[in-house]
XYZ file of C-alpha atoms in Angstrom:
644
model
C -80.604 24.555 82.182
C -77.235 23.226 83.318
C -75.351 21.030 80.819
C -72.929 19.620 83.361
C -74.047 16.647 85.440
C -72.369 14.453 88.001
C -71.456 11.129 86.402
C -73.206 8.000 87.609
C -71.001 6.196 90.158
C -71.113 2.857 88.314
C -70.147 4.541 85.037
C -67.288 6.377 86.751
C -66.041 3.096 88.241
C -66.074 1.379 84.842
C -64.104 4.217 83.285
C -61.576 4.031 86.115
C -61.369 0.251 85.662
C -60.540 0.733 81.990
C -57.452 2.761 82.935
C -56.109 0.063 85.254
C -57.260 -3.133 83.490
C -56.369 -3.121 79.787
C -56.261 -6.873 79.189
C -56.086 -10.179 81.149
C -52.361 -9.658 81.734
C -53.229 -6.470 83.673
C -55.416 -8.500 86.043
C -52.641 -11.039 86.616
C -50.120 -8.258 87.217
C -52.227 -6.492 89.843
C -53.126 -9.693 91.696
C -49.563 -11.038 91.705
C -48.186 -7.689 92.901
C -50.697 -7.749 95.770
C -49.539 -11.267 96.647
C -45.884 -10.187 96.692
C -46.737 -7.189 98.897
C -48.543 -9.599 101.246
C -45.270 -11.452 101.868
C -46.084 -14.566 99.835
C -43.357 -17.171 99.371
C -45.308 -19.107 96.721
C -47.725 -17.794 94.063
C -49.738 -19.971 91.683
C -51.445 -18.507 88.590
C -53.983 -20.557 86.622
C -55.386 -19.257 83.325
C -58.276 -20.570 81.233
C -58.995 -19.398 77.679
C -56.284 -16.705 77.782
C -57.794 -15.192 80.927
C -61.187 -14.239 79.518
C -62.863 -17.300 81.022
C -60.952 -17.574 84.296
C -57.923 -16.183 86.140
C -57.008 -17.606 89.533
C -54.134 -16.261 91.636
C -53.449 -17.939 94.971
C -50.716 -17.190 97.508
C -49.553 -18.079 101.008
C -49.191 -14.489 102.188
C -50.440 -12.823 105.358
C -54.130 -12.963 104.387
C -56.988 -10.625 105.468
C -59.703 -10.785 108.065
C -63.409 -10.342 107.281
C -63.372 -6.550 107.672
C -60.364 -6.115 105.397
C -61.864 -8.399 102.745
C -64.863 -6.040 102.450
C -62.717 -2.908 102.515
C -60.355 -4.318 99.858
C -62.957 -3.904 97.103
C -63.819 -0.330 98.076
C -62.275 2.304 95.756
C -58.944 3.498 97.160
C -59.023 0.974 99.985
C -55.361 0.254 100.742
C -53.061 -0.732 103.594
C -49.935 0.604 101.870
C -50.445 4.358 101.577
C -51.988 5.980 104.635
C -50.382 9.384 105.252
C -49.945 12.298 102.847
C -46.139 12.092 102.987
C -46.157 8.372 102.149
C -46.590 9.179 98.450
C -42.921 10.247 98.356
C -41.654 7.026 99.962
C -43.451 4.206 98.136
C -41.743 0.866 98.757
C -44.530 -1.528 97.722
C -45.571 -2.646 94.235
C -49.185 -1.587 94.778
C -50.396 1.456 96.653
C -53.396 3.126 94.996
C -56.125 0.767 96.136
C -57.618 0.703 92.622
C -56.838 -2.803 91.390
C -59.346 -5.020 93.233
C -62.299 -2.583 92.871
C -61.530 -2.191 89.160
C -61.322 -5.954 88.582
C -64.507 -6.607 90.560
C -66.329 -3.961 88.506
C -65.805 -5.760 85.161
C -65.942 -9.456 86.105
C -67.539 -12.141 88.224
C -65.163 -11.898 91.142
C -64.491 -14.245 94.082
C -62.017 -13.514 96.876
C -61.090 -15.905 99.688
C -58.619 -14.902 102.394
C -57.535 -16.242 105.751
C -54.935 -14.699 108.091
C -52.534 -17.031 109.882
C -53.983 -16.401 113.332
C -57.594 -17.212 112.282
C -59.213 -20.641 112.222
C -61.420 -19.781 109.253
C -61.365 -17.371 106.361
C -63.833 -15.197 104.464
C -65.217 -15.752 100.957
C -66.565 -12.701 99.080
C -68.494 -12.846 95.784
C -68.964 -9.771 93.586
C -70.582 -9.490 90.151
C -70.101 -6.374 88.065
C -69.212 -4.312 91.143
C -72.231 -5.527 93.157
C -71.603 -7.611 96.279
C -73.473 -10.937 96.080
C -72.348 -12.563 99.325
C -69.719 -12.474 102.089
C -69.481 -15.496 104.356
C -67.080 -17.533 106.489
C -65.298 -20.374 104.679
C -62.516 -22.849 105.229
C -59.235 -22.803 103.364
C -55.473 -22.483 103.580
C -53.699 -19.459 105.003
C -53.279 -16.746 102.389
C -55.449 -15.301 99.641
C -57.028 -16.733 96.504
C -58.680 -14.461 93.933
C -60.708 -15.954 91.086
C -61.795 -13.718 88.200
C -64.327 -15.163 85.741
C -65.885 -13.751 82.567
C -63.584 -10.750 82.388
C -65.179 -7.759 80.567
C -68.574 -9.500 80.526
C -70.278 -6.130 81.121
C -67.916 -4.080 78.912
C -68.173 -5.828 75.515
C -66.390 -2.973 73.729
C -63.212 -3.663 75.716
C -63.506 -7.414 75.164
C -63.866 -6.890 71.412
C -60.423 -5.293 71.234
C -58.578 -8.206 72.825
C -56.127 -10.079 70.584
C -56.028 -13.788 69.853
C -55.808 -16.233 72.797
C -52.169 -17.008 71.925
C -51.292 -13.302 71.997
C -53.025 -12.699 75.327
C -51.306 -15.751 76.830
C -47.983 -14.387 75.600
C -48.611 -11.079 77.403
C -49.448 -12.930 80.620
C -46.324 -15.077 80.394
C -44.037 -12.109 79.673
C -45.493 -10.099 82.544
C -45.136 -12.947 85.050
C -41.564 -13.687 83.935
C -40.659 -10.059 84.669
C -42.094 -10.255 88.187
C -40.448 -13.653 88.778
C -37.004 -12.294 87.837
C -37.469 -9.251 90.074
C -38.458 -11.420 93.056
C -36.326 -14.583 93.114
C -37.223 -15.095 96.787
C -40.784 -16.009 95.721
C -41.754 -19.266 94.006
C -43.972 -18.942 90.922
C -46.107 -21.370 88.958
C -47.983 -20.487 85.761
C -50.532 -22.841 84.197
C -52.595 -22.436 81.059
C -55.377 -24.901 81.747
C -53.692 -28.201 82.616
C -50.404 -27.240 80.937
C -47.652 -26.010 83.263
C -45.768 -23.216 81.489
C -43.165 -22.856 84.213
C -42.800 -23.798 87.851
C -39.931 -21.972 89.528
C -39.007 -22.590 93.155
C -37.976 -19.757 95.462
C -34.257 -19.022 95.478
C -31.795 -16.564 96.930
C -30.175 -15.185 93.758
C -31.593 -13.963 90.426
C -28.988 -15.824 88.343
C -30.612 -19.171 89.162
C -33.983 -17.950 87.956
C -32.453 -16.425 84.817
C -30.741 -19.726 84.065
C -33.987 -21.623 84.645
C -36.069 -19.322 82.430
C -33.605 -18.599 79.620
C -31.138 -21.470 79.649
C -27.498 -22.096 80.460
C -26.207 -20.705 77.154
C -27.936 -17.393 77.871
C -26.303 -17.058 81.299
C -22.890 -18.045 79.941
C -22.982 -14.951 77.730
C -23.686 -12.520 80.575
C -21.237 -10.500 82.683
C -21.958 -9.678 86.361
C -22.650 -6.079 87.366
C -22.058 -4.739 90.873
C -21.682 -1.015 91.419
C -22.440 1.316 94.313
C -22.311 5.066 94.812
C -23.726 6.432 98.028
C -27.272 5.132 98.467
C -27.499 4.015 94.850
C -26.638 0.428 93.953
C -27.034 -1.615 90.805
C -26.456 -5.355 90.483
C -27.301 -7.942 87.871
C -25.929 -8.876 84.474
C -25.145 -7.412 81.060
C -24.416 -9.260 77.832
C -20.891 -9.870 76.631
C -19.988 -7.846 73.511
C -21.461 -9.492 70.423
C -24.313 -11.249 72.284
C -27.365 -9.343 71.063
C -31.052 -9.582 70.275
C -33.101 -7.861 67.599
C -35.332 -6.067 70.107
C -35.257 -4.576 73.586
C -37.481 -7.363 74.933
C -34.603 -8.904 76.925
C -33.246 -5.629 78.268
C -34.924 -6.128 81.623
C -34.618 -3.337 84.181
C -35.873 -3.329 87.782
C -36.060 -0.298 90.051
C -36.504 -1.257 93.708
C -37.606 -4.733 92.450
C -40.264 -3.215 90.166
C -39.983 -4.106 86.433
C -40.008 -0.818 84.547
C -39.172 0.831 81.243
C -36.881 3.851 81.403
C -35.248 5.763 78.536
C -32.693 7.138 81.013
C -31.518 3.635 81.952
C -31.569 2.447 78.335
C -29.316 5.392 77.417
C -26.985 4.436 80.255
C -26.729 0.873 78.960
C -25.963 2.096 75.455
C -23.343 4.599 76.652
C -21.758 1.997 78.921
C -21.007 -0.194 75.907
C -19.412 2.741 74.086
C -17.652 1.505 70.963
C -18.785 -2.001 71.857
C -22.396 -1.030 71.239
C -24.309 -3.506 69.124
C -24.905 -2.856 65.469
C -27.973 -0.877 64.506
C -31.246 -2.571 65.358
C -29.737 -4.995 67.903
C -29.617 -4.723 71.696
C -27.552 -6.541 74.349
C -29.703 -8.451 76.874
C -29.519 -7.204 80.461
C -31.009 -7.886 83.866
C -30.238 -4.854 86.026
C -31.525 -4.381 89.566
C -31.305 -0.693 90.459
C -31.874 0.223 94.106
C -32.194 3.812 95.287
C -34.149 5.684 97.974
C -37.893 5.744 97.158
C -37.836 9.534 97.380
C -35.544 9.634 94.319
C -38.064 7.970 91.981
C -41.729 8.671 91.234
C -43.683 5.514 90.392
C -47.021 7.335 90.439
C -46.850 8.330 86.767
C -49.359 5.965 85.157
C -51.990 3.540 86.506
C -50.044 0.589 85.076
C -46.964 1.709 87.092
C -44.691 0.576 84.248
C -43.242 4.053 83.704
C -41.279 5.887 86.381
C -39.748 9.339 86.673
C -36.396 9.971 88.342
C -35.472 13.104 90.251
C -32.411 13.461 88.013
C -32.531 11.564 84.710
C -29.005 12.657 83.805
C -27.562 11.319 87.073
C -29.280 7.951 86.533
C -27.924 7.667 82.983
C -24.376 8.416 84.119
C -24.620 6.009 87.038
C -25.810 3.136 84.818
C -23.124 4.000 82.261
C -20.459 3.682 84.957
C -21.832 0.337 86.149
C -22.070 -1.204 82.667
C -18.618 0.037 81.641
C -17.094 -1.472 84.798
C -18.812 -4.805 84.188
C -17.509 -4.984 80.623
C -13.990 -4.191 81.824
C -14.350 -7.009 84.308
C -12.725 -5.126 87.172
C -15.841 -5.068 89.382
C -15.792 -1.338 90.013
C -16.402 1.571 87.710
C -13.911 4.377 87.247
C -16.113 7.192 88.477
C -15.215 10.836 88.624
C -16.191 12.924 91.617
C -19.940 13.585 91.690
C -20.812 16.769 89.824
C -23.865 18.948 90.043
C -26.268 18.376 87.184
C -29.772 19.651 86.624
C -31.767 22.275 88.407
C -32.546 19.900 91.267
C -28.901 19.625 92.274
C -28.759 15.898 91.627
C -25.374 14.250 91.425
C -24.066 12.929 88.140
C -21.193 10.534 87.545
C -18.948 10.770 84.547
C -17.189 7.461 83.854
C -14.699 6.986 81.093
C -16.429 4.626 78.657
C -14.209 2.044 76.997
C -12.636 3.071 73.720
C -10.100 1.632 71.315
C -7.401 3.696 73.066
C -8.578 2.601 76.512
C -6.739 -0.467 77.894
C -10.102 -1.731 79.080
C -11.083 -2.258 75.464
C -8.229 -4.686 74.939
C -9.018 -6.503 78.173
C -12.537 -7.378 77.141
C -13.410 -10.943 76.302
C -16.226 -12.300 74.203
C -17.383 -11.837 70.633
C -16.818 -8.448 69.038
C -19.351 -7.283 66.434
C -18.044 -7.249 62.873
C -19.051 -3.595 62.546
C -16.388 -2.647 65.139
C -13.658 -4.179 63.066
C -14.607 -2.609 59.764
C -16.501 0.451 60.998
C -13.558 2.773 60.306
C -12.212 0.856 57.350
C -12.559 2.021 53.789
C -13.357 -0.899 51.513
C -12.431 -0.372 47.874
C -13.066 -3.017 45.261
C -10.823 -3.051 42.223
C -11.469 -6.066 39.982
C -8.307 -7.581 38.617
C -7.712 -7.784 34.915
C -9.340 -10.936 33.547
C -10.704 -11.926 36.965
C -12.886 -15.046 36.931
C -15.361 -15.686 39.726
C -16.704 -19.183 40.359
C -20.071 -19.625 41.985
C -21.826 -22.477 43.699
C -24.487 -24.238 41.667
C -26.523 -25.167 44.721
C -29.345 -22.835 43.676
C -30.768 -23.382 40.221
C -30.873 -20.275 38.012
C -34.245 -18.623 37.634
C -35.806 -18.275 34.180
C -34.887 -15.192 32.218
C -37.447 -12.386 31.918
C -38.886 -11.690 28.501
C -37.395 -8.245 28.187
C -33.687 -7.754 28.770
C -31.448 -4.758 29.085
C -27.707 -4.656 28.414
C -27.104 -4.958 32.145
C -29.434 -7.925 32.409
C -27.776 -9.655 29.456
C -24.394 -9.286 31.127
C -25.801 -10.714 34.355
C -27.384 -13.616 32.472
C -23.921 -14.837 31.557
C -23.111 -15.305 35.270
C -24.080 -18.681 36.805
C -26.666 -18.734 39.586
C -25.255 -17.381 42.839
C -25.598 -19.064 46.213
C -25.861 -16.057 48.480
C -26.930 -17.613 51.767
C -23.591 -18.261 53.401
C -23.140 -15.142 55.528
C -24.537 -14.949 59.012
C -23.994 -11.574 60.658
C -27.131 -9.453 60.736
C -27.336 -5.698 60.355
C -30.605 -4.928 58.627
C -31.437 -1.792 60.603
C -35.109 -2.539 60.065
C -36.361 -0.799 63.211
C -40.092 -0.087 63.358
C -39.452 3.642 63.081
C -37.638 3.127 59.774
C -40.337 1.138 58.017
C -42.404 2.592 55.257
C -45.996 3.739 55.755
C -48.609 1.078 55.246
C -46.457 -1.944 56.155
C -47.307 -4.178 59.129
C -49.749 -1.549 60.353
C -46.913 0.789 61.347
C -46.537 4.371 60.221
C -43.195 6.054 59.701
C -41.961 9.059 57.720
C -41.032 8.249 54.110
C -37.361 7.948 53.205
C -35.532 10.988 51.901
C -35.776 9.649 48.354
C -38.782 7.871 46.911
C -38.749 4.115 46.390
C -37.445 3.170 42.964
C -40.278 3.290 40.445
C -38.560 3.812 37.087
C -36.734 1.558 34.642
C -34.754 -1.317 36.077
C -31.018 -0.601 36.599
C -29.031 -1.325 33.475
C -25.472 -1.836 34.684
C -23.670 -2.352 38.001
C -21.003 0.313 38.442
C -19.513 -0.815 41.757
C -20.139 -1.254 45.474
C -19.928 1.454 48.115
C -18.869 0.646 51.689
C -19.774 -3.043 51.165
C -23.403 -2.027 51.723
C -24.819 -0.388 48.596
C -24.627 -1.563 45.021
C -24.298 1.373 42.626
C -25.956 0.969 39.240
C -26.825 3.159 36.314
C -30.413 3.524 35.180
C -32.235 5.440 32.512
C -33.604 7.818 35.140
C -30.369 8.405 37.042
C -28.104 6.769 39.601
C -29.633 3.770 41.424
C -28.481 2.577 44.875
C -29.430 -0.970 45.924
C -29.254 -2.137 49.554
C -27.625 -5.563 49.222
C -29.162 -6.916 52.446
C -32.700 -5.734 51.687
C -32.427 -7.075 48.139
C -31.279 -10.524 49.236
C -33.975 -10.644 51.928
C -36.618 -10.148 49.228
C -35.152 -12.939 47.083
C -35.006 -15.425 49.957
C -38.451 -14.434 51.229
C -40.189 -15.127 47.928
C -38.384 -18.439 47.447
C -39.342 -19.657 50.924
C -42.953 -18.532 50.497
C -43.273 -20.117 47.061
C -41.882 -23.452 48.255
C -44.120 -23.465 51.343
C -47.192 -22.697 49.230
C -46.308 -25.458 46.755
C -45.456 -27.943 49.499
C -42.011 -28.427 47.995
C -39.764 -26.954 50.716
C -36.354 -28.638 50.767
C -34.669 -29.318 54.125
C -30.918 -29.484 54.531
C -30.000 -31.825 57.435
C -27.271 -30.448 59.675
C -24.072 -32.461 59.769
C -24.241 -32.290 63.562
C -27.720 -31.605 65.040
C -27.535 -28.599 67.340
C -29.011 -28.361 70.834
C -30.727 -24.989 71.365
C -31.594 -23.723 74.841
C -34.522 -21.345 74.423
C -36.253 -18.957 76.761
C -39.704 -20.026 77.929
C -41.610 -17.661 75.565
C -39.539 -18.764 72.546
C -39.941 -22.427 73.388
C -43.707 -22.050 73.771
C -44.015 -20.193 70.455
C -41.894 -22.747 68.595
C -43.789 -25.805 69.822
C -47.198 -24.189 69.395
C -46.472 -23.491 65.712
C -44.170 -26.415 64.994
C -45.996 -27.487 61.831
C -45.699 -24.000 60.351
C -41.914 -24.172 60.712
C -41.818 -27.672 59.258
C -43.651 -26.476 56.125
C -40.707 -24.184 55.432
C -38.080 -26.898 55.942
C -37.164 -26.616 59.634
C -36.894 -29.769 61.726
C -37.069 -29.356 65.521
C -37.342 -32.036 68.176
C -38.173 -31.222 71.852
C -35.640 -32.813 74.215
C -36.957 -31.733 77.609
C -37.238 -28.517 79.552
C -37.042 -25.524 77.228
C -34.476 -27.112 74.895
C -34.931 -28.378 71.351
C -32.701 -30.283 68.955
C -32.362 -28.562 65.583
C -31.906 -31.259 62.937
C -32.396 -29.398 59.651
C -32.823 -25.946 58.115
C -34.421 -24.858 54.840
C -31.899 -25.449 52.068
C -31.772 -21.723 51.244
C -30.626 -20.945 54.795
C -28.424 -23.886 55.697
C -25.088 -22.979 54.092
C -22.868 -21.096 56.535
C -25.742 -19.955 58.766
C -25.305 -19.797 62.534
C -28.362 -21.882 63.506
C -28.537 -20.634 67.097
C -28.484 -16.965 66.145
C -30.812 -17.470 63.191
C -33.458 -19.265 65.274
C -33.158 -16.745 68.127
C -33.631 -13.798 65.758
C -36.567 -15.472 64.042
C -38.377 -16.231 67.275
C -37.737 -12.740 68.664
C -39.279 -11.153 65.591
C -42.237 -13.520 65.693
C -42.755 -12.793 69.401
C -42.818 -9.072 68.655
C -45.355 -9.691 65.922
C -47.396 -11.965 68.174
C -47.606 -9.278 70.862
C -49.079 -6.888 68.281
C -51.632 -9.442 67.078
C -49.822 -10.635 63.941
C -50.581 -14.310 63.216
C -47.771 -16.840 63.035
C -48.125 -18.156 59.485
C -45.594 -19.450 56.924
C -45.335 -16.009 55.324
C -44.297 -14.369 58.608
C -41.914 -17.182 59.519
C -40.314 -16.806 56.079
C -39.945 -13.077 56.628
C -38.253 -13.685 59.973
C -35.995 -16.333 58.409
C -34.600 -13.746 56.018
C -32.204 -12.625 58.754
C -29.836 -15.138 57.164
C -29.511 -12.921 54.097
C -26.225 -11.319 53.107
C -25.556 -8.395 55.482
C -24.233 -4.907 55.251
C -20.406 -4.993 55.188
C -20.386 -8.516 53.737
C -18.195 -7.921 50.703
C -19.576 -8.964 47.331
C -17.753 -8.936 44.039
C -19.167 -6.958 41.151
C -20.152 -10.233 39.470
C -22.017 -11.309 42.603
C -23.746 -7.934 42.726
C -24.892 -8.372 39.112
C -26.324 -11.807 39.917
C -28.070 -10.451 43.012
C -29.656 -7.704 40.932
C -30.710 -10.211 38.279
C -32.463 -12.413 40.829
C -34.087 -9.375 42.427
C -35.544 -8.398 39.064
C -37.389 -11.714 38.897
C -39.167 -11.102 42.221
C -42.832 -10.127 42.311
C -42.065 -7.078 44.460
C -38.404 -6.343 43.935
C -38.461 -2.767 45.203
C -39.376 -3.577 48.825
C -37.797 -5.968 51.331
C -40.146 -8.249 53.334
C -40.091 -5.751 56.226
C -41.281 -2.879 54.021
C -37.994 -1.033 53.532
C -36.934 -0.067 50.012
C -34.426 -2.324 48.304
C -33.334 0.525 46.048
C -33.627 4.268 45.590
C -32.853 6.449 42.613
C -31.102 9.791 42.393
C -32.503 11.384 39.266
C -30.372 13.238 36.789
C -32.282 16.393 37.695
C -31.464 15.957 41.400
C -27.776 15.384 40.650
C -27.564 18.468 38.443
C -29.282 20.515 41.133
C -26.805 19.384 43.776
C -23.837 20.152 41.556
C -25.268 23.593 40.788
C -25.657 22.891 37.106
C -29.209 24.195 37.071
């Protein structure tokens, strides 16, 4: 008896729907892309209960007649891809004809559409893939799709959705990407009765970027305009020193389609050259890359987020040339003659990236990361004879532990250290570097195990203004000064929040912060959580807030704008992965104000830092899961020196 059977058509359709529709944001994406392809000049998106209860997308596009309305929900019914050769010249956002059938299969689906030349439209109702009714109806020109009870017949998929706030965040991020890529279209997004943003149609992307992310954001961008043959790239890149802790704001569009591309990301990084941001930080961009459709394959994945270029190397070099030219400010990249690269004969471009010897480096304006200044410097600390170091008494000393070592006794003689007055960030805490079992992420363990022996006895010195060297009973101990201070600040903030005793430090001059729409939404939604830690924000209209106070542990010397931006970026990343926004996670994000790598500490300050770290409940790990210290055992040292 045969074991192979033909799958039931309904089951096959549900499986196909699962590939296209992962979450409510996928529904919004597909419907909005259809509206853009239909020539809409205005698109309105209304969401109820994070999209699980209702999603409505209406537009003023070309509309469909009664026959097309019925064909639109048939699998692979499309008006955009008709001939075999069309697959190599895709110029629309949608083309497979899978979206509407997939959505209708897993929801209670209503579609109304009316073409401009018709006096009436057609309303179609579908439930779980089964047509309920199709009848004439009145309405405005264009199309309106209403999706209710998403995943009602696939409870397993619904069970894996995240919290309503997380799903709303995905919808907002997705629609912002499409809005930036299509400034000629007006967009409105509403969550229930709340208008998240309402952006009118415009001619240039800079106006939409300014509207969505604020004036301060645009003031830190440099224009990009570069052309080579049929390839063009326009848009903006960040001035040196203007960075974010994730790649969220490195927005890239290929033929107006928001995409993710390692080849383009490499080009951005190479274009900055020696101006590249410090580890773990990325310069924001909005790049609009236009090339012939035959040079890019968008038919890689049902979500159409990934693309494949005919020549990845040529794309990287082209983007490198464009970014380097923008940073030089001369409007045109210095491009060598095209050279053959790759087996496909694609053309590559080899620009000269800026360097310290390059005059372009000196011509750049904007902030320069601290790491560029001291990256090649050798920092050597030699304490002077009889040196005395005075410390601030703003932070009360912590109680001494019961057991003390000679090193701890020496540290106990040093007054409490106020270590929160340095603002540059260089924690290098990328997800791939975190330890297994933290934040649900898996990564390979560090080369040396986390410190698990006796506590370091004596500080020997500081290497490269990054690592504190100390002696221990088990060998040589290296302490990461940034990770250690993060742990100290994290536990203090958490303890004060739990006890309800957080101390705010009012700013001498309240600071106006212009936030992006997602950051502003996150901040206001969880305002009380921030206030429990000592923050004081006041909305002042639009997406701006007035920052009046910071937690006392963070206030001294901190750059409020950068601190708040980094915090909200980290919390947005956590929110997109389902992590709740609670005081503990806000405190962890706030630890970006800790002393950084290459912030020089004296030996006395290092001793005090180590003393405070010893009093922490978990002194061997930073709040992000990285080790604060590692040990090189005596046995390992003898092995490396060939003594045994």
